[in-house]
């Protein structure tokens, strides 16, 4: 078991990887290996598994544990692995964290429990209690569109005092809250502030955030790493065209069809067209049919032309 | 293994029972036995386990399967047992349904998957696919406050054609939708239309719905059975004072404190004061502290006085 | 100026009438006269103008004041006229109430201000302040789908103490809240509890509420009056078929097309087919086009057949 | 009547000014003059009246027209004046636009009608129809928290083709939508893209947006102008400390108390402490009481110390 150290704070591009499947309840280990190599080849700074992009909640527990084991084994300590343990049942979160620790993951990530609605005090108390029992450092994960609650900047400030809580992935898309959170954390230089939506990575890194957990990095890892570096270096001439490519990807790959899961459908479909994994989603989500695949293929070719890359589609 | 037949349609009061716990992850089997006897003593027409009131989503899978086994064993075929299999992961729903079938449960109940947001077409397709694979009849469970989606009356009409889908529990509280649903189902006399919120049982049964899956029946099962019968018999003189008691219970036991889970906190606290189970909730929910317990105790005594019952508090 | 007394509590069916228009900003006085006669011919217990069905917020202030004057003049004291004064600007609400008083209206009706979001304390204080300054009794109007806030039962209980606040129209469709509100008001027999959605009138009147402010009574006033009386008389054999007709109307006239205003579009289109007013909505709403008109015509004929009425369509 | 030309695109800081009041329904013309001088003294690029910060919806129409006249008269063509004409009634919007044109305003601004819920097609059609009838150029105003609908980037792209629609103020706070909108508008260099929340001005201007309509510029106009210029010049060393001050203002002045209108209460209270206007809000909003005023005073002093300004508090 090889394990990568977790930098403090964690910086850079950490792709939230999809879970490659052979069937609804069968992990595609060869696809996973291909995906990991594709992503590491782009120079990313870590890998996040079993997030929303990883269809965490749709997988059986058997497959979730397998995904942890297989990813850690294949990554083999080359970058830190972050494991999503989001669950409505605290004992299941802890078990997954124990598997993560055993396999050499660097940290775990948890969104709010998503069945019952909690208030800020209840959510803060939940996270403190969870962190107390975890064998690995914890990243908070703010995902209100899926959990029905947004972690308030003030709650994050309180939680940042907990010795096991080391950062946050904010996927709210709420730019105001992100900046107010940044301000609340101004005296916590080791607390990692990472943004979910890739449309925001350029701007928040320019203003001092630590990086992005961006789904598009499954497809074009180098683009996101380049964008991150341009932002860190305040090189706006280099940054703006890269940012345009990210917006092109978002506009043309993530909103095909009329499902609210069009982002996930688009990413998995594009990866299948690139020969990396199959176009299979776990229920309740459905993969794109032929009509949408055709649209994705065309958009993907346009993006590749703009990026001047040569991966076959 | 004794099994009760499932009437078509299922009618009456089917309490959604709480899950008695000794600790966050330990089932209280003695408490469960006490609760079952308390409820069956009230003349109820079935028992529903692992619903929202049963804290389905907060329990580890080990405890969920134990709960199925213990309840079926103790009920021993005296009334039909309905088992909640709501889950975000379809394979876990199916496994729980298999345990339910093996233990002699009469049916299963599933709310919408609650992490990803689905549209009506996706949700309908999900339910059809789930029902295809279940070894027991399925009740739909409409719970938009927790799942972020409401089953439209038109979707229910489509699903009611599926041979394994036999009824619905509507917990939306949306009276308009309930009546429109009732109208959509006017040609499906065997499809069971049950209401979740007990504040609505009197009126919907008066107008022809089949019964209620009402949380307060954990506490005062006979009251809800009496109310159901008065409504079936259109005996409004008898019905109205019983309905007043139900509203008193809702007003005074379910809105103490400022958690959105005050209903669940209230029910479990009241049951603990009645000596039936402990005042323990699974995380992320917290039980009432002393201050709220004191309020519940006083309100419970007032309700018991109004009901002229003598269970010690 | 003839004025009808306001009964305490106000009971029965009070149609929320549409505003007949010749053009976006021109009142159709002849259409209004026809509509009033049509409705009064059905035996209704009052008329409510400038509610949501009356497109209150889309009309210029000139037209709103004209609508008050023309309606009061034509009704001429035959039934009480209730005037909607809902506005985001308190001075405009008061001016409209002054016109209403001058013209002989019996009461005014106000929903919450709908631009800024208020909390319950702010809303309660707003209503108290408004009521203090009104020359007529005030009905509260709970319309959360349009105002973004629901009047909590506890707030209504406080407001019911105000000498000028005499009732509430609850259009939330939330059956649980309606029953809890009913319970809160159990010691206020003169406070009028009226329901907006006609799908709920049967059941809430059976349980003791005072009546309905139901949009369908624009079309078939007698049906709603009959339904109200059957409910008051607890005559369920008579009530249930009438209730079925109401659900047929709601199902087939109020959900054609894909606008969220399909109810309003349907009512105005049906009234135009019945020769009572024109098929003109004030912007931002649009009237049905030919395709939808055709569907409405067919559904209307089916409903009229079921009702055995003979109004030409 | 002096009138400032409207640049294409409009760039810079355009404060959305508060409406100074002597009483609920009485404009404070002296306060308005003081405020205008205070703001113009900071070098701002325009003035926006009757926006959300201007309490548009709470003012009687008489006061709204007065506010247009008084502001235009006092500004006297020194900067372009933008007039909010947001209304649920289209005829009232047009009348206000006519007054604006007559008085020398440069443009008008309209959010979506906020009583009925519209879909994107209805909203697009509404704006086209409105723009056709306006005597001045129109800015769109995206304000979903108050209007219940967000203008989709695709709708804005369509509307940007209309010859009278010249820009948008996006107050959604949704950073992802803002970037996607920016991408949609990449071929419309004359269409002005302005951001509402001041927490986002630094980052969006860095990436190419045209400026901010920021409430805090009522208080510290120079700060926002400096921040805008630093962003335009890509001078991050200068920008970051200015951005910190903006976040300090937002954190400490806009979230005192527990009203959802705490931002507006904070701005008006701070302006009253600075001697510019009175601490009077139009109903339904309430001004801060003594307790909150004391907190605002202290925070204001800290902010002034950080800014090294000397306005008395």
Coordinates of N, CA and C in Angstrom, one line a residue, chain C residues 24-25 51-53 55-62 64 86-92 94-95 111-119 122 125-126 129-130 133 141 143-148 258-261 264-265 283-286, chain D residues 24-25 51-53 55-62 64 86-92 94-95 111-119 122 125-126 129-130 133 141 143-148 258-261 264-265 283-286:
Chain C
X24 N -55.5 45.1 -23.4 CA -54.6 44.9 -22.3 C -54.9 45.9 -21.2
X25 N -55.3 47.1 -21.5 CA -55.5 48.2 -20.5 C -56.9 48.8 -20.6
X51 N -58.5 39.5 -7.3 CA -57.6 38.5 -6.8 C -56.7 38.0 -7.9
X52 N -56.0 36.9 -7.6 CA -55.1 36.3 -8.6 C -55.9 36.0 -9.9
X53 N -57.1 35.4 -9.8 CA -57.9 35.1 -10.9 C -58.2 36.4 -11.7
X55 N -56.3 38.8 -12.1 CA -55.1 39.4 -12.6 C -54.7 40.7 -12.0
X56 N -54.9 40.8 -10.7 CA -54.7 42.1 -10.0 C -53.4 42.8 -10.3
X57 N -52.4 42.0 -10.3 CA -51.0 42.6 -10.4 C -50.7 43.1 -11.8
X58 N -51.5 42.6 -12.8 CA -51.1 42.9 -14.2 C -51.9 44.2 -14.7
X59 N -52.8 44.7 -13.9 CA -53.6 45.8 -14.4 C -53.1 47.1 -13.9
X60 N -53.2 48.1 -14.8 CA -52.8 49.5 -14.3 C -53.7 49.9 -13.2
X61 N -53.3 50.9 -12.4 CA -54.1 51.3 -11.3 C -55.4 52.0 -11.8
X62 N -55.3 52.6 -12.9 CA -56.6 53.2 -13.4 C -57.6 52.1 -13.6
X64 N -57.7 49.1 -12.2 CA -58.1 48.5 -10.9 C -59.2 49.4 -10.3
X86 N -54.2 43.7 -2.7 CA -52.8 43.2 -2.6 C -51.9 44.1 -3.4
X87 N -50.8 44.5 -2.8 CA -49.9 45.4 -3.4 C -48.5 45.3 -2.7
X88 N -47.5 45.7 -3.4 CA -46.2 45.8 -2.7 C -46.0 47.1 -2.0
X89 N -46.8 48.1 -2.5 CA -46.7 49.4 -1.9 C -48.0 49.7 -1.1
X90 N -47.8 49.9 0.2 CA -48.9 50.1 1.1 C -49.7 51.3 0.8
X91 N -49.2 52.4 0.3 CA -50.1 53.5 0.0 C -51.1 53.2 -1.1
X92 N -50.6 52.4 -2.1 CA -51.6 52.0 -3.1 C -52.7 51.1 -2.6
X94 N -54.0 51.2 0.3 CA -54.9 52.0 1.0 C -55.8 52.8 0.1
X95 N -55.2 53.3 -1.0 CA -56.0 54.1 -1.9 C -57.1 53.2 -2.6
X111 N -53.2 39.8 0.0 CA -52.1 38.9 0.2 C -50.8 39.6 0.7
X112 N -49.8 38.8 1.0 CA -48.6 39.4 1.5 C -47.9 40.2 0.3
X113 N -47.2 41.3 0.7 CA -46.4 42.0 -0.3 C -45.4 41.0 -1.0
X114 N -45.2 41.1 -2.2 CA -44.6 40.0 -3.0 C -43.3 40.3 -3.7
X115 N -42.7 41.3 -3.3 CA -41.3 41.5 -3.9 C -40.3 41.2 -2.9
X116 N -40.2 41.9 -1.8 CA -39.3 41.5 -0.7 C -39.8 40.3 0.0
X117 N -38.9 39.5 0.5 CA -39.3 38.3 1.3 C -39.4 38.8 2.8
X118 N -40.5 38.5 3.4 CA -40.6 38.8 4.8 C -40.6 37.6 5.7
X119 N -40.3 37.7 7.0 CA -40.5 36.6 7.9 C -41.8 36.8 8.6
X122 N -42.4 40.0 10.5 CA -42.5 41.2 9.7 C -43.9 41.2 9.0
X125 N -46.7 42.1 11.5 CA -46.6 43.5 11.7 C -47.2 44.3 10.5
X126 N -46.8 43.9 9.3 CA -47.3 44.5 8.2 C -48.9 44.5 8.1
X129 N -50.4 46.8 10.7 CA -50.3 48.2 10.3 C -51.3 48.5 9.2
X130 N -51.4 47.6 8.3 CA -52.4 47.8 7.2 C -53.8 47.9 7.7
X133 N -55.2 51.1 9.2 CA -55.5 52.2 8.3 C -56.6 52.0 7.3
X141 N -55.1 36.8 2.9 CA -55.1 36.0 1.7 C -53.7 35.3 1.6
X143 N -51.2 33.1 -0.2 CA -51.0 32.7 -1.5 C -49.5 32.5 -1.8
X144 N -48.9 31.5 -1.1 CA -47.4 31.4 -1.1 C -46.8 31.1 -2.5
X145 N -47.6 30.5 -3.4 CA -47.0 30.2 -4.7 C -46.7 31.5 -5.4
X146 N -47.4 32.6 -5.1 CA -47.1 33.8 -5.8 C -46.4 34.9 -4.9
X147 N -46.5 34.7 -3.6 CA -45.9 35.7 -2.7 C -44.6 35.2 -2.0
X148 N -44.3 34.0 -2.2 CA -43.0 33.4 -1.6 C -43.1 33.3 -0.1
X258 N -48.4 24.5 -21.4 CA -47.3 24.3 -20.4 C -46.9 25.6 -19.7
X259 N -47.9 26.5 -19.6 CA -47.6 27.7 -18.8 C -48.0 27.5 -17.3
X260 N -47.4 28.1 -16.4 CA -47.8 28.0 -15.0 C -49.1 28.8 -14.8
X261 N -49.5 29.5 -15.8 CA -50.8 30.2 -15.7 C -51.9 29.5 -16.4
X264 N -55.5 30.1 -15.3 CA -56.1 31.4 -15.7 C -56.4 31.4 -17.2
X265 N -55.5 30.9 -18.0 CA -55.7 30.8 -19.4 C -57.0 30.0 -19.7
X283 N -50.9 41.4 -20.1 CA -49.5 40.9 -20.0 C -49.1 41.0 -18.5
X284 N -48.2 40.1 -18.1 CA -47.3 39.3 -18.9 C -47.9 37.9 -19.3
X285 N -49.1 37.7 -19.0 CA -49.8 36.4 -19.4 C -50.3 36.5 -20.8
X286 N -50.3 35.4 -21.5 CA -50.8 35.3 -22.9 C -52.1 34.4 -22.9
Chain D
X24 N -42.9 57.4 5.1 CA -43.2 56.3 4.3 C -43.5 56.7 2.8
X25 N -44.2 57.8 2.7 CA -44.6 58.2 1.3 C -44.2 59.6 0.9
X51 N -34.2 50.7 -8.2 CA -33.9 49.2 -8.2 C -34.3 48.6 -6.8
X52 N -33.9 47.4 -6.6 CA -34.2 46.8 -5.3 C -33.7 47.6 -4.1
X53 N -32.5 48.1 -4.2 CA -31.9 49.0 -3.2 C -32.8 50.2 -3.0
X55 N -35.9 50.3 -3.2 CA -37.2 50.0 -2.7 C -38.3 50.2 -3.7
X56 N -38.0 50.0 -4.9 CA -38.9 50.3 -6.0 C -40.4 49.9 -5.7
X57 N -40.5 48.7 -5.3 CA -41.9 48.1 -5.2 C -42.7 48.6 -4.0
X58 N -42.0 49.2 -3.1 CA -42.7 49.7 -1.8 C -43.2 51.1 -2.0
X59 N -42.8 51.8 -3.0 CA -43.1 53.2 -3.1 C -44.4 53.4 -3.9
X60 N -45.2 54.4 -3.6 CA -46.4 54.7 -4.4 C -45.9 55.3 -5.7
X61 N -46.8 55.2 -6.7 CA -46.4 55.6 -8.0 C -46.0 57.1 -8.0
X62 N -46.7 57.9 -7.2 CA -46.4 59.3 -7.1 C -45.0 59.5 -6.7
X64 N -42.5 57.4 -7.0 CA -41.6 56.8 -8.0 C -41.4 57.9 -9.1
X86 N -39.3 48.3 -13.2 CA -39.8 46.9 -12.9 C -41.2 47.1 -12.3
X87 N -42.1 46.3 -12.9 CA -43.5 46.3 -12.4 C -44.2 45.1 -12.8
X88 N -45.2 44.7 -12.1 CA -46.0 43.6 -12.6 C -47.0 44.0 -13.7
X89 N -47.3 45.3 -13.7 CA -48.3 45.8 -14.7 C -47.5 46.6 -15.8
X90 N -47.6 46.1 -17.0 CA -46.8 46.6 -18.1 C -47.2 48.1 -18.3
X91 N -48.4 48.5 -18.3 CA -48.7 49.9 -18.5 C -48.0 50.9 -17.5
X92 N -47.9 50.4 -16.3 CA -47.2 51.3 -15.3 C -45.7 51.4 -15.6
X94 N -44.4 51.3 -18.6 CA -44.3 52.3 -19.7 C -44.4 53.7 -19.3
X95 N -45.4 54.0 -18.4 CA -45.5 55.3 -17.9 C -44.3 55.9 -17.2
X111 N -36.7 44.3 -14.2 CA -36.6 42.9 -13.7 C -37.9 42.2 -14.3
X112 N -38.0 40.9 -14.1 CA -39.1 40.1 -14.5 C -40.4 40.5 -13.7
X113 N -41.6 40.5 -14.3 CA -42.8 40.6 -13.5 C -42.8 39.6 -12.4
X114 N -43.2 40.0 -11.2 CA -42.9 39.2 -10.0 C -44.1 38.6 -9.3
X115 N -45.3 38.7 -9.9 CA -46.4 38.0 -9.2 C -46.7 36.6 -9.8
X116 N -47.0 36.6 -11.1 CA -47.2 35.4 -11.8 C -45.8 34.8 -12.1
X117 N -45.7 33.5 -12.1 CA -44.5 32.8 -12.5 C -44.5 32.6 -14.0
X118 N -43.5 32.9 -14.6 CA -43.4 32.8 -16.1 C -42.4 31.7 -16.4
X119 N -42.5 31.1 -17.6 CA -41.4 30.3 -18.1 C -40.5 31.1 -19.0
X122 N -42.2 32.7 -22.1 CA -43.1 33.8 -21.7 C -42.3 35.1 -21.3
X125 N -40.7 36.7 -24.4 CA -41.7 37.4 -25.1 C -42.2 38.7 -24.4
X126 N -42.3 38.6 -23.1 CA -42.6 39.8 -22.3 C -41.6 40.9 -22.6
X129 N -41.8 42.5 -26.0 CA -42.9 43.3 -26.1 C -42.7 44.6 -25.4
X130 N -42.2 44.5 -24.2 CA -41.9 45.7 -23.4 C -40.9 46.7 -24.2
X133 N -42.0 49.0 -26.9 CA -42.8 50.2 -26.6 C -42.1 51.2 -25.7
X141 N -32.7 42.9 -16.0 CA -32.3 42.9 -14.6 C -32.7 41.5 -14.1
X143 N -33.0 39.0 -11.2 CA -33.1 39.1 -9.8 C -34.0 37.9 -9.2
X144 N -33.5 36.7 -9.4 CA -34.4 35.6 -9.1 C -34.9 35.5 -7.7
X145 N -34.1 36.0 -6.7 CA -34.5 35.9 -5.3 C -35.8 36.6 -5.1
X146 N -36.0 37.7 -5.9 CA -37.2 38.5 -5.7 C -38.3 38.2 -6.7
X147 N -37.9 37.7 -7.9 CA -38.9 37.5 -8.9 C -39.3 36.1 -9.2
X148 N -38.6 35.1 -8.5 CA -38.9 33.7 -8.6 C -38.5 33.1 -10.0
X258 N -32.2 39.6 11.8 CA -32.6 38.4 11.2 C -33.6 38.6 10.1
X259 N -33.7 39.8 9.5 CA -34.6 40.0 8.4 C -33.9 39.6 7.1
X260 N -34.6 39.2 6.1 CA -34.0 38.9 4.8 C -33.7 40.2 4.1
X261 N -34.1 41.3 4.7 CA -33.8 42.6 4.1 C -32.7 43.3 4.9
X264 N -30.6 45.9 3.0 CA -31.2 47.2 2.8 C -31.2 48.0 4.1
X265 N -31.5 47.3 5.2 CA -31.6 47.9 6.5 C -30.2 48.4 6.9
X283 N -42.6 50.7 4.1 CA -43.2 49.4 4.4 C -43.3 48.6 3.2
X284 N -43.2 47.3 3.2 CA -43.3 46.4 4.4 C -42.0 46.3 5.2
X285 N -40.9 46.9 4.8 CA -39.6 46.8 5.5 C -39.6 47.7 6.7
X286 N -38.8 47.3 7.7 CA -38.7 48.2 8.9 C -37.2 48.6 9.0

